[in-house]
Amino acid sequence: MSSVKAILQLIVDRPSITAAEIADELDMQAKNVQPLIHPYLNDGRVKSEKKPAVEGGASVNHYFASQTLLKEVDGVKQIVTRRKPALAPATVGDGRFSCGFFTDGRLSIVKDRKAIDLSREETTQLLAFIDAINIERIVGAA
């Protein structure tokens, strides 16, 4: 898969992905992401939204796929809802770990620069699995 095609697939699969996350996934430099997808940004197939990296910090671009790009990459038209946190993201310790549920049923878990974004179906499957195990016994609670 070409670099551009791999980048576009990541943008489709993980809405709100950053250049740093794309670069990490594809073993490339973050500064090379923007030039590769520039034509897609210009024609509107990829949308970019600046958001602060950390509270009070510099802004970074988060990338989203348009319906046109979704159709091109996946071959079917999909309805994409903007991911809004249903609950404020939980942050533990030094702030390098956070997780949050979104109004579209997705779950996002972030530690350092690694992120896991689960679809509604994957989130349901994970919660069913967690519900089926004895957490107290695993973590050693009395």
Tab-separated table of N, CA and C in Angstrom:
chain	number	residue	atom	x	y	z
A	1	MET	N	0.849	-1.183	0.000
A	1	MET	CA	0.000	0.000	0.000
A	1	MET	C	0.886	1.235	0.000
A	2	SER	N	0.602	2.182	-0.882
A	2	SER	CA	1.405	3.406	-0.947
A	2	SER	C	1.206	4.228	0.324
A	3	SER	N	2.161	5.128	0.571
A	3	SER	CA	2.082	5.967	1.770
A	3	SER	C	0.794	6.776	1.799
A	4	VAL	N	0.452	7.402	0.665
A	4	VAL	CA	-0.744	8.237	0.617
A	4	VAL	C	-1.980	7.388	0.890
A	5	LYS	N	-2.053	6.230	0.258
A	5	LYS	CA	-3.203	5.350	0.443
A	5	LYS	C	-3.311	4.889	1.902
A	6	ALA	N	-2.175	4.572	2.514
A	6	ALA	CA	-2.165	4.149	3.920
A	6	ALA	C	-2.598	5.287	4.840
A	7	ILE	N	-2.151	6.504	4.532
A	7	ILE	CA	-2.546	7.669	5.330
A	7	ILE	C	-4.055	7.881	5.228
A	8	LEU	N	-4.572	7.841	4.003
A	8	LEU	CA	-6.009	8.031	3.804
A	8	LEU	C	-6.817	6.956	4.520
A	9	GLN	N	-6.340	5.717	4.499
A	9	GLN	CA	-7.047	4.641	5.193
A	9	GLN	C	-7.083	4.902	6.697
A	10	LEU	N	-5.977	5.389	7.252
A	10	LEU	CA	-5.954	5.720	8.678
A	10	LEU	C	-6.925	6.853	9.002
A	11	ILE	N	-6.995	7.848	8.129
A	11	ILE	CA	-7.910	8.965	8.353
A	11	ILE	C	-9.355	8.477	8.317
A	12	VAL	N	-9.660	7.554	7.433
A	12	VAL	CA	-11.005	6.973	7.357
A	12	VAL	C	-11.288	6.126	8.593
A	13	ASP	N	-10.333	5.294	8.980
A	13	ASP	CA	-10.526	4.363	10.096
A	13	ASP	C	-10.516	5.041	11.460
A	14	ARG	N	-9.775	6.140	11.578
A	14	ARG	CA	-9.612	6.788	12.882
A	14	ARG	C	-9.853	8.290	12.767
A	15	PRO	N	-11.124	8.695	12.682
A	15	PRO	CA	-11.417	10.129	12.605
A	15	PRO	C	-10.759	10.891	13.755
A	16	SER	N	-10.259	12.061	13.468
A	16	SER	CA	-9.593	12.939	14.430
A	16	SER	C	-8.145	12.519	14.697
A	17	ILE	N	-7.579	11.718	13.813
A	17	ILE	CA	-6.186	11.299	13.958
A	17	ILE	C	-5.268	12.481	13.644
A	18	THR	N	-4.136	12.545	14.306
A	18	THR	CA	-3.179	13.630	14.085
A	18	THR	C	-2.040	13.145	13.184
A	19	ALA	N	-1.259	14.083	12.671
A	19	ALA	CA	-0.106	13.734	11.840
A	19	ALA	C	0.898	12.901	12.633
A	20	ALA	N	1.080	13.223	13.909
A	20	ALA	CA	2.015	12.465	14.742
A	20	ALA	C	1.549	11.016	14.898
A	21	GLU	N	0.248	10.817	15.073
A	21	GLU	CA	-0.284	9.458	15.200
A	21	GLU	C	-0.153	8.692	13.885
A	22	ILE	N	-0.414	9.382	12.769
A	22	ILE	CA	-0.260	8.757	11.454
A	22	ILE	C	1.196	8.356	11.253
A	23	ALA	N	2.101	9.271	11.548
A	23	ALA	CA	3.533	9.014	11.378
A	23	ALA	C	3.984	7.843	12.233
A	24	ASP	N	3.478	7.779	13.458
A	24	ASP	CA	3.828	6.688	14.362
A	24	ASP	C	3.351	5.349	13.804
A	25	GLU	N	2.132	5.323	13.291
A	25	GLU	CA	1.559	4.091	12.730
A	25	GLU	C	2.316	3.616	11.498
A	26	LEU	N	2.742	4.566	10.662
A	26	LEU	CA	3.332	4.218	9.362
A	26	LEU	C	4.856	4.337	9.339
A	27	ASP	N	5.443	4.572	10.505
A	27	ASP	CA	6.898	4.666	10.627
A	27	ASP	C	7.462	5.697	9.653
A	28	MET	N	6.952	6.904	9.753
A	28	MET	CA	7.424	8.007	8.928
A	28	MET	C	7.505	9.249	9.795
A	29	GLN	N	7.964	10.346	9.244
A	29	GLN	CA	8.052	11.587	10.007
A	29	GLN	C	6.752	12.368	9.878
A	30	ALA	N	6.310	12.943	10.978
A	30	ALA	CA	5.048	13.689	11.006
A	30	ALA	C	5.060	14.851	10.018
A	31	LYS	N	6.212	15.470	9.812
A	31	LYS	CA	6.289	16.617	8.897
A	31	LYS	C	6.001	16.214	7.448
A	32	ASN	N	6.073	14.928	7.127
A	32	ASN	CA	5.828	14.465	5.758
A	32	ASN	C	4.359	14.137	5.486
A	33	VAL	N	3.534	14.099	6.515
A	33	VAL	CA	2.125	13.735	6.337
A	33	VAL	C	1.370	14.811	5.571
A	34	GLN	N	1.451	16.040	6.023
A	34	GLN	CA	0.706	17.149	5.410
A	34	GLN	C	1.000	17.288	3.911
A	35	PRO	N	2.276	17.300	3.483
A	35	PRO	CA	2.533	17.431	2.043
A	35	PRO	C	1.939	16.277	1.217
A	36	LEU	N	1.920	15.077	1.769
A	36	LEU	CA	1.393	13.935	1.030
A	36	LEU	C	-0.124	14.019	0.833
A	37	ILE	N	-0.831	14.580	1.813
A	37	ILE	CA	-2.293	14.648	1.693
A	37	ILE	C	-2.783	16.032	1.259
A	38	HIS	N	-1.858	16.923	0.931
A	38	HIS	CA	-2.215	18.287	0.529
A	38	HIS	C	-3.276	18.330	-0.581
A	39	PRO	N	-3.153	17.528	-1.652
A	39	PRO	CA	-4.193	17.572	-2.693
A	39	PRO	C	-5.575	17.179	-2.161
A	40	TYR	N	-5.613	16.267	-1.212
A	40	TYR	CA	-6.883	15.814	-0.631
A	40	TYR	C	-7.482	16.882	0.283
A	41	LEU	N	-6.620	17.654	0.938
A	41	LEU	CA	-7.088	18.772	1.761
A	41	LEU	C	-7.635	19.884	0.858
A	42	ASN	N	-6.938	20.151	-0.236
A	42	ASN	CA	-7.359	21.209	-1.157
A	42	ASN	C	-8.711	20.926	-1.791
A	43	ASP	N	-8.960	19.679	-2.162
A	43	ASP	CA	-10.235	19.377	-2.828
A	43	ASP	C	-11.339	18.966	-1.853
A	44	GLY	N	-11.045	19.007	-0.546
A	44	GLY	CA	-12.079	18.765	0.457
A	44	GLY	C	-12.336	17.313	0.809
A	45	ARG	N	-11.575	16.385	0.232
A	45	ARG	CA	-11.791	14.976	0.583
A	45	ARG	C	-11.280	14.667	1.985
A	46	VAL	N	-10.285	15.423	2.434
A	46	VAL	CA	-9.806	15.329	3.817
A	46	VAL	C	-10.040	16.687	4.449
A	47	LYS	N	-10.600	16.670	5.652
A	47	LYS	CA	-10.849	17.908	6.392
A	47	LYS	C	-9.893	17.960	7.571
A	48	SER	N	-9.496	19.168	7.918
A	48	SER	CA	-8.543	19.378	8.998
A	48	SER	C	-9.148	20.330	10.015
A	49	GLU	N	-8.921	20.031	11.277
A	49	GLU	CA	-9.425	20.877	12.356
A	49	GLU	C	-8.306	21.050	13.381
A	50	LYS	N	-7.982	22.299	13.701
A	50	LYS	CA	-6.937	22.565	14.699
A	50	LYS	C	-7.525	22.433	16.099
A	51	LYS	N	-6.828	21.658	16.925
A	51	LYS	CA	-7.219	21.490	18.322
A	51	LYS	C	-5.965	21.564	19.170
A	52	PRO	N	-6.089	22.059	20.407
A	52	PRO	CA	-4.901	22.104	21.274
A	52	PRO	C	-4.426	20.689	21.613
A	53	ALA	N	-3.113	20.491	21.537
A	53	ALA	CA	-2.525	19.189	21.859
A	53	ALA	C	-2.732	18.882	23.343
A	54	VAL	N	-2.475	19.846	24.170
A	54	VAL	CA	-2.728	19.765	25.610
A	54	VAL	C	-3.286	21.110	26.012
A	55	GLU	N	-3.980	21.144	27.118
A	55	GLU	CA	-4.597	22.393	27.553
A	55	GLU	C	-3.547	23.486	27.668
A	56	GLY	N	-3.780	24.570	26.939
A	56	GLY	CA	-2.848	25.691	26.956
A	56	GLY	C	-1.642	25.505	26.046
A	57	GLY	N	-1.561	24.361	25.360
A	57	GLY	CA	-0.419	24.081	24.493
A	57	GLY	C	-0.669	24.487	23.058
A	58	ALA	N	0.266	24.151	22.212
A	58	ALA	CA	0.161	24.460	20.784
A	58	ALA	C	-0.949	23.619	20.151
A	59	SER	N	-1.514	24.128	19.059
A	59	SER	CA	-2.566	23.408	18.345
A	59	SER	C	-1.967	22.455	17.334
A	60	VAL	N	-2.647	21.336	17.110
A	60	VAL	CA	-2.246	20.375	16.091
A	60	VAL	C	-3.453	20.078	15.210
A	61	ASN	N	-3.188	19.682	13.986
A	61	ASN	CA	-4.264	19.337	13.068
A	61	ASN	C	-4.790	17.937	13.349
A	62	HIS	N	-6.105	17.823	13.369
A	62	HIS	CA	-6.785	16.533	13.464
A	62	HIS	C	-7.492	16.339	12.128
A	63	TYR	N	-7.358	15.154	11.553
A	63	TYR	CA	-7.870	14.909	10.211
A	63	TYR	C	-9.136	14.053	10.228
A	64	PHE	N	-10.051	14.403	9.325
A	64	PHE	CA	-11.331	13.710	9.173
A	64	PHE	C	-11.556	13.436	7.689
A	65	ALA	N	-12.213	12.342	7.385
A	65	ALA	CA	-12.536	12.004	5.999
A	65	ALA	C	-13.890	12.591	5.621
A	66	SER	N	-13.988	13.094	4.381
A	66	SER	CA	-15.281	13.547	3.862
A	66	SER	C	-16.066	12.320	3.395
A	67	GLN	N	-17.348	12.512	3.117
A	67	GLN	CA	-18.158	11.407	2.598
A	67	GLN	C	-17.578	10.891	1.283
A	68	THR	N	-17.035	11.795	0.472
A	68	THR	CA	-16.443	11.396	-0.804
A	68	THR	C	-15.265	10.454	-0.580
A	69	LEU	N	-14.394	10.802	0.362
A	69	LEU	CA	-13.240	9.953	0.650
A	69	LEU	C	-13.687	8.624	1.249
A	70	LEU	N	-14.681	8.662	2.131
A	70	LEU	CA	-15.189	7.415	2.699
A	70	LEU	C	-15.662	6.476	1.602
A	71	LYS	N	-16.360	7.032	0.642
A	71	LYS	CA	-16.876	6.226	-0.468
A	71	LYS	C	-15.732	5.673	-1.317
A	72	GLU	N	-14.723	6.483	-1.576
A	72	GLU	CA	-13.564	6.051	-2.362
A	72	GLU	C	-12.795	4.930	-1.669
A	73	VAL	N	-12.546	5.097	-0.381
A	73	VAL	CA	-11.705	4.149	0.352
A	73	VAL	C	-12.469	2.882	0.725
A	74	ASP	N	-13.684	3.033	1.218
A	74	ASP	CA	-14.447	1.875	1.683
A	74	ASP	C	-15.390	1.300	0.636
A	75	GLY	N	-15.677	2.066	-0.405
A	75	GLY	CA	-16.561	1.577	-1.447
A	75	GLY	C	-18.034	1.691	-1.110
A	76	VAL	N	-18.348	2.203	0.060
A	76	VAL	CA	-19.741	2.407	0.441
A	76	VAL	C	-19.870	3.757	1.107
A	77	LYS	N	-21.022	4.370	0.978
A	77	LYS	CA	-21.260	5.640	1.633
A	77	LYS	C	-21.596	5.370	3.089
A	78	GLN	N	-20.945	6.080	3.977
A	78	GLN	CA	-21.172	5.899	5.400
A	78	GLN	C	-21.615	7.224	6.000
A	79	ILE	N	-22.325	7.138	7.080
A	79	ILE	CA	-22.721	8.337	7.806
A	79	ILE	C	-21.748	8.487	8.962
A	80	VAL	N	-21.077	9.611	9.006
A	80	VAL	CA	-20.085	9.853	10.047
A	80	VAL	C	-20.619	10.919	10.972
A	81	THR	N	-20.679	10.610	12.254
A	81	THR	CA	-21.097	11.613	13.232
A	81	THR	C	-19.853	12.151	13.908
A	82	ARG	N	-19.870	13.416	14.201
A	82	ARG	CA	-18.740	14.020	14.902
A	82	ARG	C	-18.638	13.385	16.280
A	83	ARG	N	-17.430	13.051	16.644
A	83	ARG	CA	-17.214	12.382	17.920
A	83	ARG	C	-17.136	13.406	19.031
A	84	LYS	N	-18.149	13.445	19.869
A	84	LYS	CA	-18.165	14.352	21.008
A	84	LYS	C	-18.105	13.490	22.257
A	85	PRO	N	-17.264	13.856	23.207
A	85	PRO	CA	-17.209	13.056	24.421
A	85	PRO	C	-18.552	13.052	25.150
A	86	ALA	N	-19.052	11.863	25.473
A	86	ALA	CA	-20.273	11.740	26.248
A	86	ALA	C	-19.941	11.993	27.719
A	87	LEU	N	-18.751	11.593	28.105
A	87	LEU	CA	-18.249	11.824	29.449
A	87	LEU	C	-16.907	12.525	29.314
A	88	ALA	N	-16.600	13.372	30.254
A	88	ALA	CA	-15.289	14.015	30.203
A	88	ALA	C	-14.224	12.933	30.259
A	89	PRO	N	-13.193	13.036	29.429
A	89	PRO	CA	-12.156	12.013	29.453
A	89	PRO	C	-11.548	11.893	30.845
A	90	ALA	N	-11.351	10.668	31.270
A	90	ALA	CA	-10.741	10.409	32.570
A	90	ALA	C	-9.234	10.443	32.394
A	91	THR	N	-8.550	11.195	33.235
A	91	THR	CA	-7.098	11.273	33.173
A	91	THR	C	-6.551	10.778	34.499
A	92	VAL	N	-5.524	9.931	34.417
A	92	VAL	CA	-4.955	9.313	35.600
A	92	VAL	C	-3.500	9.741	35.753
A	93	GLY	N	-3.074	9.976	36.984
A	93	GLY	CA	-1.673	10.247	37.274
A	93	GLY	C	-1.142	11.489	36.603
A	94	ASP	N	-0.082	11.308	35.841
A	94	ASP	CA	0.607	12.443	35.231
A	94	ASP	C	-0.037	12.922	33.933
A	95	GLY	N	-1.203	12.408	33.584
A	95	GLY	CA	-1.908	12.861	32.398
A	95	GLY	C	-1.502	12.157	31.123
A	96	ARG	N	-0.633	11.149	31.215
A	96	ARG	CA	-0.208	10.429	30.012
A	96	ARG	C	-1.217	9.357	29.613
A	97	PHE	N	-2.201	9.098	30.451
A	97	PHE	CA	-3.233	8.113	30.149
A	97	PHE	C	-4.592	8.782	30.257
A	98	SER	N	-5.444	8.573	29.256
A	98	SER	CA	-6.810	9.064	29.340
A	98	SER	C	-7.717	8.155	28.526
A	99	CYS	N	-8.995	8.183	28.863
A	99	CYS	CA	-9.970	7.416	28.099
A	99	CYS	C	-11.300	8.164	28.146
A	100	GLY	N	-12.123	7.912	27.140
A	100	GLY	CA	-13.407	8.586	27.090
A	100	GLY	C	-14.375	7.875	26.183
A	101	PHE	N	-15.658	7.939	26.534
A	101	PHE	CA	-16.723	7.416	25.694
A	101	PHE	C	-17.295	8.570	24.889
A	102	PHE	N	-17.717	8.288	23.661
A	102	PHE	CA	-18.245	9.313	22.782
A	102	PHE	C	-19.725	9.058	22.498
A	103	THR	N	-20.408	10.115	22.079
A	103	THR	CA	-21.855	10.020	21.870
A	103	THR	C	-22.231	9.043	20.771
A	104	ASP	N	-21.299	8.717	19.883
A	104	ASP	CA	-21.605	7.749	18.834
A	104	ASP	C	-21.287	6.320	19.253
A	105	GLY	N	-21.016	6.095	20.546
A	105	GLY	CA	-20.799	4.751	21.072
A	105	GLY	C	-19.364	4.279	21.023
A	106	ARG	N	-18.457	5.135	20.610
A	106	ARG	CA	-17.057	4.740	20.511
A	106	ARG	C	-16.332	4.940	21.833
A	107	LEU	N	-15.195	4.286	21.957
A	107	LEU	CA	-14.332	4.411	23.126
A	107	LEU	C	-12.944	4.768	22.629
A	108	SER	N	-12.307	5.730	23.271
A	108	SER	CA	-10.948	6.112	22.929
A	108	SER	C	-10.078	5.976	24.167
A	109	ILE	N	-8.950	5.295	24.000
A	109	ILE	CA	-7.984	5.117	25.084
A	109	ILE	C	-6.650	5.642	24.571
A	110	VAL	N	-6.021	6.546	25.340
A	110	VAL	CA	-4.764	7.139	24.916
A	110	VAL	C	-3.742	7.007	26.032
A	111	LYS	N	-2.546	6.534	25.677
A	111	LYS	CA	-1.429	6.505	26.617
A	111	LYS	C	-0.211	6.994	25.865
A	112	ASP	N	0.420	8.031	26.399
A	112	ASP	CA	1.515	8.699	25.722
A	112	ASP	C	1.047	9.103	24.328
A	113	ARG	N	1.704	8.655	23.267
A	113	ARG	CA	1.295	9.006	21.907
A	113	ARG	C	0.542	7.871	21.229
A	114	LYS	N	0.267	6.809	21.934
A	114	LYS	CA	-0.466	5.676	21.372
A	114	LYS	C	-1.947	5.836	21.677
A	115	ALA	N	-2.778	5.542	20.682
A	115	ALA	CA	-4.225	5.672	20.860
A	115	ALA	C	-4.923	4.433	20.328
A	116	ILE	N	-5.972	4.039	21.020
A	116	ILE	CA	-6.840	2.968	20.558
A	116	ILE	C	-8.237	3.558	20.478
A	117	ASP	N	-8.813	3.522	19.298
A	117	ASP	CA	-10.169	4.004	19.087
A	117	ASP	C	-11.019	2.808	18.695
A	118	LEU	N	-12.000	2.496	19.520
A	118	LEU	CA	-12.871	1.361	19.249
A	118	LEU	C	-14.201	1.836	18.683
A	119	SER	N	-14.718	1.099	17.719
A	119	SER	CA	-16.032	1.404	17.152
A	119	SER	C	-17.103	1.058	18.185
A	120	ARG	N	-18.340	1.411	17.884
A	120	ARG	CA	-19.457	1.087	18.777
A	120	ARG	C	-19.503	-0.423	19.034
A	121	GLU	N	-19.354	-1.219	17.973
A	121	GLU	CA	-19.428	-2.670	18.103
A	121	GLU	C	-18.258	-3.212	18.925
A	122	GLU	N	-17.057	-2.696	18.679
A	122	GLU	CA	-15.885	-3.128	19.431
A	122	GLU	C	-16.003	-2.728	20.898
A	123	THR	N	-16.531	-1.532	21.158
A	123	THR	CA	-16.726	-1.084	22.532
A	123	THR	C	-17.709	-1.992	23.252
A	124	THR	N	-18.801	-2.349	22.586
A	124	THR	CA	-19.800	-3.256	23.170
A	124	THR	C	-19.169	-4.598	23.498
A	125	GLN	N	-18.357	-5.103	22.573
A	125	GLN	CA	-17.691	-6.389	22.781
A	125	GLN	C	-16.716	-6.325	23.960
A	126	LEU	N	-15.944	-5.245	24.046
A	126	LEU	CA	-14.999	-5.082	25.148
A	126	LEU	C	-15.725	-4.988	26.488
A	127	LEU	N	-16.789	-4.190	26.547
A	127	LEU	CA	-17.532	-4.038	27.802
A	127	LEU	C	-18.186	-5.344	28.233
A	128	ALA	N	-18.676	-6.121	27.272
A	128	ALA	CA	-19.263	-7.437	27.595
A	128	ALA	C	-18.193	-8.356	28.168
A	129	PHE	N	-16.987	-8.307	27.598
A	129	PHE	CA	-15.884	-9.124	28.097
A	129	PHE	C	-15.505	-8.709	29.512
A	130	ILE	N	-15.347	-7.403	29.727
A	130	ILE	CA	-14.972	-6.910	31.055
A	130	ILE	C	-16.053	-7.247	32.079
A	131	ASP	N	-17.304	-7.116	31.680
A	131	ASP	CA	-18.414	-7.428	32.571
A	131	ASP	C	-18.430	-8.904	32.968
A	132	ALA	N	-17.891	-9.760	32.103
A	132	ALA	CA	-17.931	-11.201	32.345
A	132	ALA	C	-16.795	-11.696	33.242
A	133	ILE	N	-15.822	-10.851	33.544
A	133	ILE	CA	-14.709	-11.298	34.377
A	133	ILE	C	-14.807	-10.703	35.776
A	134	ASN	N	-14.117	-11.307	36.687
A	134	ASN	CA	-14.127	-10.868	38.076
A	134	ASN	C	-12.957	-9.912	38.292
A	135	ILE	N	-13.214	-8.621	38.138
A	135	ILE	CA	-12.173	-7.598	38.233
A	135	ILE	C	-11.519	-7.590	39.618
A	136	GLU	N	-12.337	-7.721	40.670
A	136	GLU	CA	-11.787	-7.682	42.026
A	136	GLU	C	-10.739	-8.782	42.223
A	137	ARG	N	-11.001	-9.954	41.688
A	137	ARG	CA	-10.074	-11.062	41.836
A	137	ARG	C	-8.783	-10.797	41.045
A	138	ILE	N	-8.921	-10.194	39.879
A	138	ILE	CA	-7.753	-9.930	39.043
A	138	ILE	C	-6.852	-8.878	39.668
A	139	VAL	N	-7.430	-7.798	40.165
A	139	VAL	CA	-6.608	-6.715	40.732
A	139	VAL	C	-6.257	-6.943	42.195
A	140	GLY	N	-6.749	-8.012	42.779
A	140	GLY	CA	-6.398	-8.364	44.140
A	140	GLY	C	-7.140	-7.590	45.207
A	141	ALA	N	-8.335	-7.107	44.893
A	141	ALA	CA	-9.128	-6.385	45.896
A	141	ALA	C	-9.644	-7.360	46.953
A	142	ALA	N	-9.818	-6.841	48.141
A	142	ALA	CA	-10.279	-7.698	49.240
A	142	ALA	C	-11.769	-7.939	49.172
